[in-house]
Amino acid sequence: MTPTEPLVRHTAGQAVVRPPLPVKLVIAGGFGVGKTTAVGAISEIEPLTTEAAITEVAAGVDDLSHTPRKTTTTVAMDFGCITVDPTLKLYLFGTPGQERFGFMWDDIVEGAIGGLVIVDTRRLDDCYAAVDYFEHRGIPFAVAVNAFDGQVAHTLEEVRWALDVSEGVPVLVFDARERGSVRDALLVVLEHALARTQG
């Protein structure tokens, strides 16, 4: 089934409404870049989160200098969903940002058609692991620069150069707190993934 196929089919003289096509997308990136915020902003259901309090021990490991108000962190995954239209429903899985939780990524990414790598331009090195992960596994992805406080420290071309991603990888600015902005970023990932499958 493709998203353009009709929703209603006729079986034995009765109209049967087809449910929307389920599509899995992954939202990844470094610690505190806005993954949980993005899932919460767009999800049509109460998002499932696995937030845990940041302890003194974790604070000594995780850099909180750019996120001083952050008191919790994702330790497994975030989950939400959004019905794009009657033919398509996105299931969103957010990864934990710290490298020590990287062992979970293979399970979280299984079956995903694409990923959105969220970037904080004040600390680009935090997202290298996510970019490398998608590149090495051949999973289509887009890079979304989160405009913290409406500010972006580098141009999109500078971000592309710093991350060393090809011209074919979409790089955009978005606001993880804004539903419409998150939706637009996810649609970029979806279109990019579909373009890759179609050759």
XYZ file of N, CA and C in Angstrom:
597
model
N 0.838 -1.188 0.000
C 0.000 0.000 0.000
C 0.879 1.246 0.000
N 0.514 2.226 -0.779
C 1.221 3.505 -0.782
C 0.293 4.572 -0.244
N 0.825 5.712 0.239
C -0.030 6.755 0.803
C -1.050 7.306 -0.173
N -0.840 7.088 -1.487
C -1.775 7.645 -2.463
C -2.931 6.699 -2.787
N -2.883 5.474 -2.302
C -3.968 4.539 -2.577
C -5.219 4.940 -1.807
N -6.393 4.627 -2.350
C -7.630 5.039 -1.684
C -7.801 4.403 -0.312
N -8.455 5.149 0.588
C -8.694 4.650 1.938
C -9.799 3.611 1.983
N -10.724 3.698 1.042
C -11.908 2.843 1.082
C -11.820 1.815 -0.035
N -11.995 0.572 0.310
C -12.078 -0.468 -0.698
C -13.402 -1.196 -0.495
N -13.854 -1.831 -1.522
C -15.156 -2.505 -1.451
C -14.941 -4.015 -1.438
N -15.476 -4.661 -0.423
C -15.380 -6.106 -0.279
C -16.784 -6.665 -0.115
N -17.158 -7.557 -1.005
C -18.486 -8.183 -0.963
C -19.590 -7.135 -0.851
N -19.428 -6.061 -1.612
C -20.459 -5.034 -1.639
C -20.428 -4.066 -0.476
N -19.484 -4.229 0.477
C -19.409 -3.333 1.628
C -18.142 -2.495 1.567
N -18.270 -1.227 1.954
C -17.114 -0.340 1.996
C -16.312 -0.609 3.263
N -15.027 -0.794 3.106
C -14.141 -1.038 4.243
C -13.123 0.093 4.294
N -13.066 0.781 5.425
C -12.113 1.878 5.581
C -10.774 1.299 6.006
N -9.748 1.622 5.222
C -8.405 1.115 5.513
C -7.741 2.022 6.553
N -7.087 1.458 7.565
C -6.385 2.290 8.553
C -5.180 2.964 7.913
N -4.693 4.037 8.519
C -3.519 4.701 7.950
C -2.280 3.811 7.987
N -1.395 4.024 7.016
C -0.148 3.269 6.932
C 0.755 3.670 8.093
N 1.227 2.704 8.904
C 2.132 3.034 10.012
C 3.571 3.188 9.530
N 4.216 4.271 9.921
C 5.600 4.540 9.526
C 6.392 4.909 10.774
N 7.546 4.273 10.951
C 8.381 4.516 12.125
C 9.510 5.478 11.782
N 9.643 6.547 12.581
C 10.745 7.499 12.466
C 11.455 7.594 13.811
N 12.753 7.846 13.763
C 13.552 7.968 14.977
C 14.011 9.418 15.129
N 13.937 9.917 16.358
C 14.442 11.251 16.675
C 15.661 11.068 17.565
N 16.802 11.547 17.076
C 18.069 11.298 17.763
C 18.837 12.602 17.948
N 19.961 12.497 18.644
C 20.813 13.664 18.889
C 21.463 13.558 20.248
N 22.248 14.545 20.578
C 22.982 14.540 21.834
C 22.115 14.832 23.043
N 22.760 14.870 24.186
C 22.108 15.130 25.466
C 21.516 16.544 25.489
N 20.226 16.631 25.817
C 19.592 17.926 26.033
C 19.370 18.774 24.798
N 19.285 18.153 23.605
C 19.104 18.960 22.390
C 17.640 19.225 22.052
N 16.708 18.503 22.703
C 15.290 18.758 22.464
C 14.505 17.590 21.911
N 15.020 16.374 22.048
C 14.331 15.202 21.508
C 13.000 14.954 22.217
N 13.027 14.910 23.543
C 11.802 14.688 24.319
C 10.812 15.825 24.095
N 11.320 17.043 24.019
C 10.469 18.213 23.772
C 9.779 18.090 22.421
N 10.513 17.675 21.396
C 9.939 17.546 20.055
C 8.841 16.490 20.019
N 9.101 15.328 20.627
C 8.079 14.270 20.658
C 6.836 14.769 21.395
N 7.034 15.445 22.527
C 5.903 15.960 23.291
C 5.126 17.036 22.557
N 5.817 17.836 21.747
C 5.158 18.931 21.027
C 4.251 18.430 19.920
N 4.593 17.296 19.301
C 3.869 16.837 18.116
C 2.904 15.690 18.389
N 3.149 14.906 19.430
C 2.385 13.671 19.620
C 0.907 13.941 19.891
N 0.061 13.162 19.217
C -1.383 13.285 19.420
C -1.854 12.462 20.623
N -0.977 11.665 21.169
C -1.264 10.939 22.408
C -0.331 11.466 23.485
N -0.634 11.163 24.719
C 0.291 11.498 25.795
C 1.578 10.721 25.554
N 2.696 11.417 25.322
C 3.909 10.670 24.977
C 4.404 9.805 26.126
N 4.961 8.666 25.746
C 5.627 7.806 26.712
C 7.053 8.308 26.845
N 7.469 8.609 28.053
C 8.842 9.045 28.270
C 9.475 8.170 29.346
N 10.778 8.107 29.314
C 11.514 7.363 30.339
C 12.494 8.326 30.988
N 11.949 9.408 31.515
C 12.775 10.443 32.125
C 13.166 10.030 33.545
N 14.419 10.270 33.869
C 14.912 10.022 35.222
C 15.608 11.282 35.708
N 15.580 11.494 37.006
C 16.224 12.678 37.575
C 17.728 12.617 37.347
N 18.298 13.771 37.051
C 19.751 13.863 36.903
C 20.358 13.922 38.299
N 21.129 12.909 38.620
C 21.744 12.831 39.943
C 23.056 13.609 39.950
N 23.625 13.773 41.115
C 24.922 14.451 41.218
C 25.984 13.691 40.439
N 25.900 12.359 40.455
C 26.872 11.555 39.713
C 26.730 11.816 38.219
N 25.474 11.800 37.704
C 25.247 12.042 36.278
C 25.647 13.460 35.896
N 25.386 14.418 36.775
C 25.760 15.797 36.494
C 27.263 15.943 36.329
N 28.010 15.079 36.989
C 29.450 15.109 36.838
C 29.919 14.513 35.520
N 29.037 13.730 34.857
C 29.377 13.084 33.587
C 28.812 13.870 32.409
N 27.545 14.314 32.541
C 26.860 15.023 31.457
C 27.093 16.527 31.569
N 27.395 17.157 30.451
C 27.658 18.590 30.421
C 26.340 19.354 30.506
N 26.107 20.021 31.627
C 24.881 20.788 31.832
C 25.092 22.288 31.624
N 26.248 22.678 31.133
C 26.561 24.109 31.037
C 25.629 24.851 30.092
N 25.149 24.181 29.042
C 24.234 24.837 28.104
C 22.771 24.559 28.430
N 22.519 23.669 29.391
C 21.146 23.335 29.786
C 21.031 23.364 31.301
N 21.298 24.499 31.925
C 21.353 24.542 33.397
C 20.019 24.248 34.079
N 18.894 24.419 33.361
C 17.582 24.165 33.971
C 17.122 22.717 33.791
N 17.912 21.923 33.103
C 17.535 20.530 32.845
C 17.704 19.703 34.115
N 16.629 19.059 34.549
C 16.661 18.276 35.786
C 16.433 16.782 35.559
N 15.991 16.420 34.323
C 15.756 15.014 34.010
C 16.418 14.674 32.674
N 16.564 13.384 32.425
C 17.137 12.924 31.159
C 16.493 11.608 30.749
N 16.445 11.363 29.432
C 15.879 10.126 28.909
C 16.877 8.990 29.106
N 16.408 7.892 29.694
C 17.303 6.766 29.949
C 16.969 5.542 29.103
N 15.888 5.564 28.352
C 15.577 4.450 27.456
C 15.096 4.993 26.116
N 13.896 5.573 26.083
C 13.384 6.144 24.845
C 12.166 7.011 25.135
N 11.786 7.796 24.135
C 10.513 8.519 24.131
C 9.665 7.906 23.026
N 8.348 7.973 23.187
C 7.466 7.454 22.142
C 6.242 8.339 22.007
N 5.891 8.636 20.764
C 4.662 9.370 20.478
C 4.220 9.033 19.073
N 3.073 9.555 18.663
C 2.609 9.314 17.298
C 1.793 10.502 16.813
N 1.723 10.629 15.494
C 0.949 11.698 14.884
C 0.369 11.190 13.568
N -0.931 11.392 13.378
C -1.574 11.049 12.119
C -1.390 12.222 11.167
N -0.616 12.011 10.124
C -0.309 13.076 9.179
C -1.531 13.398 8.331
N -2.180 12.358 7.840
C -3.431 12.491 7.091
C -4.120 11.130 7.184
N -5.307 10.963 6.583
C -6.013 9.679 6.742
C -5.251 8.466 6.217
N -4.194 8.690 5.425
C -3.467 7.557 4.850
C -2.180 7.230 5.578
N -1.721 8.095 6.511
C -0.376 7.945 7.047
C -0.294 8.337 8.520
N 0.300 7.451 9.326
C 0.498 7.718 10.747
C 1.963 7.488 11.093
N 2.603 8.497 11.700
C 3.998 8.402 12.080
C 4.120 7.955 13.533
N 4.946 6.953 13.762
C 5.275 6.502 15.110
C 6.691 6.982 15.408
N 6.836 7.781 16.443
C 8.080 8.476 16.738
C 8.789 7.848 17.933
N 10.044 7.524 17.758
C 10.860 6.938 18.814
C 12.067 7.839 19.051
N 12.175 8.382 20.247
C 13.303 9.228 20.597
C 14.365 8.427 21.326
N 15.613 8.598 20.929
C 16.715 7.862 21.548
C 17.251 8.610 22.763
N 17.892 7.915 23.681
C 18.621 8.617 24.738
C 19.843 9.301 24.135
N 20.249 10.442 24.725
C 21.316 11.225 24.134
C 22.723 10.856 24.557
N 22.868 10.220 25.693
C 24.208 9.926 26.187
C 24.770 8.652 25.556
N 26.064 8.679 25.276
C 26.704 7.531 24.632
C 26.607 6.269 25.472
N 26.524 6.395 26.800
C 26.471 5.196 27.642
C 25.172 4.420 27.445
N 24.164 5.048 26.815
C 22.914 4.346 26.519
C 22.856 3.903 25.060
N 23.966 4.001 24.348
C 24.011 3.678 22.928
C 23.674 2.236 22.594
N 23.835 1.345 23.570
C 23.535 -0.070 23.317
C 22.055 -0.293 22.989
N 21.189 0.664 23.303
C 19.757 0.522 23.035
C 19.384 0.908 21.600
N 20.272 1.616 20.921
C 19.915 2.198 19.635
C 19.485 1.173 18.592
N 20.167 0.051 18.486
C 19.810 -0.940 17.462
C 18.361 -1.378 17.599
N 17.915 -1.597 18.830
C 16.525 -2.008 19.049
C 15.556 -0.882 18.732
N 15.900 0.345 19.122
C 15.003 1.484 18.885
C 14.863 1.762 17.396
N 15.945 1.639 16.644
C 15.958 2.009 15.222
C 15.388 0.906 14.326
N 15.319 -0.308 14.827
C 14.828 -1.435 14.026
C 13.494 -1.096 13.360
N 13.439 -1.206 12.035
C 12.207 -0.978 11.286
C 11.925 0.466 10.923
N 12.772 1.400 11.337
C 12.549 2.816 11.024
C 12.927 3.095 9.575
N 12.160 3.968 8.913
C 12.500 4.320 7.530
C 13.391 5.557 7.464
N 13.535 6.265 8.599
C 14.370 7.465 8.581
C 14.543 8.035 9.966
N 15.415 9.035 10.061
C 15.693 9.654 11.347
C 15.826 11.163 11.244
N 15.557 11.824 12.347
C 15.761 13.260 12.484
C 16.829 13.454 13.554
N 17.977 14.003 13.169
C 19.054 14.259 14.115
C 18.955 15.715 14.554
N 18.635 15.924 15.834
C 18.500 17.280 16.365
C 19.857 17.769 16.852
N 20.148 19.020 16.509
C 21.460 19.599 16.781
C 21.304 20.897 17.572
N 22.185 21.064 18.548
C 22.356 22.345 19.241
C 23.669 22.919 18.720
N 23.624 24.053 18.005
C 24.835 24.572 17.364
C 25.889 25.048 18.357
N 25.518 25.168 19.638
C 26.513 25.553 20.643
C 27.427 24.385 20.999
N 27.019 23.173 20.632
C 27.813 21.970 20.941
C 27.566 20.902 19.881
N 28.052 21.197 18.692
C 27.832 20.317 17.546
C 28.408 18.916 17.745
N 29.505 18.827 18.500
C 30.140 17.525 18.662
C 29.242 16.508 19.353
N 28.210 16.980 20.068
C 27.303 16.057 20.757
C 26.476 15.208 19.790
N 26.339 15.650 18.549
C 25.482 14.891 17.628
C 26.270 14.051 16.630
N 27.606 14.061 16.706
C 28.399 13.266 15.772
C 28.029 11.788 15.819
N 27.805 11.273 17.017
C 27.498 9.844 17.149
C 26.213 9.479 16.421
N 25.199 10.353 16.508
C 23.927 10.080 15.827
C 24.092 10.131 14.317
N 24.807 11.134 13.825
C 25.044 11.256 12.381
C 25.792 10.017 11.886
N 26.851 9.632 12.595
C 27.629 8.451 12.204
C 26.764 7.192 12.193
N 25.891 7.072 13.189
C 25.052 5.882 13.298
C 24.178 5.725 12.048
N 23.486 6.792 11.675
C 22.595 6.710 10.513
C 23.386 6.527 9.219
N 24.512 7.202 9.092
C 25.319 7.064 7.875
C 25.835 5.641 7.716
N 26.363 5.055 8.781
C 26.931 3.711 8.687
C 25.888 2.633 8.427
N 24.669 2.897 8.816
C 23.606 1.906 8.584
C 22.774 2.217 7.344
N 23.121 3.281 6.645
C 22.418 3.621 5.410
C 20.978 4.044 5.622
N 20.673 4.589 6.797
C 19.304 5.026 7.097
C 19.171 6.501 6.717
N 18.201 6.857 5.869
C 18.023 8.258 5.497
C 17.736 9.118 6.733
N 18.337 10.311 6.769
C 18.096 11.196 7.906
C 18.205 12.649 7.468
N 17.648 13.509 8.297
C 17.789 14.951 8.121
C 18.371 15.516 9.404
N 19.048 16.645 9.291
C 19.615 17.336 10.443
C 18.741 18.550 10.734
N 18.245 18.637 11.967
C 17.387 19.752 12.377
C 18.089 20.554 13.458
N 18.437 21.788 13.141
C 19.094 22.673 14.096
C 18.015 23.293 14.980
N 18.079 22.998 16.272
C 17.086 23.518 17.215
C 17.447 24.956 17.573
N 16.508 25.866 17.339
C 16.753 27.286 17.598
C 16.468 27.597 19.061
N 17.441 27.339 19.914
C 17.287 27.620 21.336
C 17.171 29.127 21.539
N 16.107 29.547 22.247
C 15.860 30.969 22.490
C 15.831 31.756 21.183
N 15.411 31.099 20.100
C 15.318 31.771 18.806
C 16.655 32.054 18.158
N 17.731 31.495 18.695
C 19.076 31.783 18.194
C 19.729 30.528 17.609
N 20.481 30.737 16.529
C 21.286 29.678 15.930
C 22.694 30.224 15.783
N 23.663 29.521 16.351
C 25.036 30.045 16.426
C 25.799 29.947 15.112
N 25.359 29.082 14.189
C 26.075 28.898 12.922
C 25.076 28.813 11.775
N 25.516 29.143 10.572
C 24.659 29.004 9.405
C 24.481 27.522 9.082
N 23.463 27.223 8.281
C 23.218 25.832 7.908
C 24.380 25.251 7.112
N 25.007 26.051 6.275
C 26.160 25.559 5.522
C 27.336 25.252 6.449
N 27.500 26.079 7.482
C 28.553 25.800 8.457
C 28.260 24.509 9.223
N 26.988 24.296 9.548
C 26.596 23.058 10.227
C 26.862 21.856 9.325
N 26.469 21.967 8.049
C 26.705 20.873 7.101
C 28.203 20.548 7.018
N 29.026 21.597 6.929
C 30.474 21.400 6.829
C 31.019 20.747 8.107
N 30.579 21.252 9.270
C 31.089 20.736 10.548
C 30.713 19.268 10.754
N 29.518 18.891 10.307
C 29.071 17.510 10.468
C 29.544 16.615 9.325
N 30.056 17.239 8.261
C 30.550 16.506 7.101
C 29.463 15.617 6.502
N 28.258 16.182 6.363
C 27.168 15.431 5.736
C 27.052 15.868 4.274
N 26.638 14.951 3.430
C 26.582 15.200 1.996
C 25.482 16.208 1.662
N 25.548 16.728 0.449
C 24.543 17.685 -0.017
C 23.148 17.051 -0.059
N 23.111 15.727 -0.161
C 21.818 15.051 -0.222
C 21.085 14.974 1.100
N 21.766 15.289 2.195
C 21.132 15.243 3.517
C 20.490 16.602 3.806
N 19.171 16.639 4.030
C 18.535 17.916 4.349
C 19.023 18.469 5.687
N 19.316 19.770 5.715
C 19.703 20.467 6.941
C 18.770 21.661 7.080
N 18.102 21.777 8.220
C 17.090 22.806 8.402
C 17.114 23.340 9.820
N 16.444 24.472 10.012
C 16.259 25.040 11.354
C 14.830 24.772 11.784
N 14.647 24.403 13.057
C 13.292 24.218 13.576
C 13.271 24.578 15.052
N 12.073 24.607 15.609
C 11.894 24.864 17.040
C 11.209 23.649 17.641
N 11.912 22.925 18.495
C 11.393 21.679 19.066
C 10.157 21.889 19.927
N 9.867 23.140 20.301
C 8.695 23.415 21.153
C 7.432 23.650 20.337
N 7.601 23.900 19.029
C 6.474 24.289 18.180
C 5.964 23.110 17.365
N 4.701 22.769 17.567
C 4.100 21.624 16.891
C 4.272 21.688 15.368
N 3.938 22.839 14.786
C 4.032 22.971 13.336
C 5.453 22.848 12.833
N 6.391 23.370 13.580
C 7.796 23.303 13.196
C 8.307 21.864 13.246
N 7.919 21.128 14.283
C 8.304 19.715 14.391
C 7.672 18.919 13.252
N 6.398 19.178 12.976
C 5.712 18.478 11.880
C 6.451 18.687 10.557
N 6.813 19.940 10.277
C 7.506 20.231 9.016
C 8.839 19.500 8.935
N 9.569 19.430 10.048
C 10.856 18.723 10.065
C 10.654 17.229 9.813
N 9.625 16.648 10.427
C 9.355 15.225 10.221
C 8.948 14.932 8.783
N 8.211 15.847 8.175
C 7.814 15.661 6.779
C 9.026 15.712 5.852
N 10.022 16.524 6.201
C 11.267 16.548 5.428
C 11.933 15.175 5.477
N 11.992 14.582 6.675
C 12.572 13.239 6.815
C 11.789 12.237 5.980
N 10.478 12.291 6.078
C 9.622 11.354 5.353
C 9.831 11.483 3.850
N 9.832 12.712 3.337
C 10.031 12.923 1.900
C 11.414 12.459 1.457
N 12.424 12.725 2.295
C 13.784 12.290 1.976
C 13.878 10.765 1.929
N 13.256 10.097 2.905
C 13.276 8.636 2.936
C 12.542 8.044 1.737
N 11.396 8.619 1.390
C 10.640 8.116 0.238
C 11.413 8.324 -1.054
N 12.092 9.463 -1.167
C 12.893 9.736 -2.373
C 14.012 8.705 -2.508
N 14.608 8.326 -1.366
C 15.692 7.330 -1.393
C 15.170 5.965 -1.861
N 13.958 5.599 -1.414
C 13.422 4.285 -1.789
C 13.006 4.245 -3.257
N 12.683 5.405 -3.809
C 12.232 5.457 -5.198
C 13.378 5.647 -6.188
N 14.607 5.673 -5.654
C 15.753 5.700 -6.535
C 16.381 7.055 -6.670
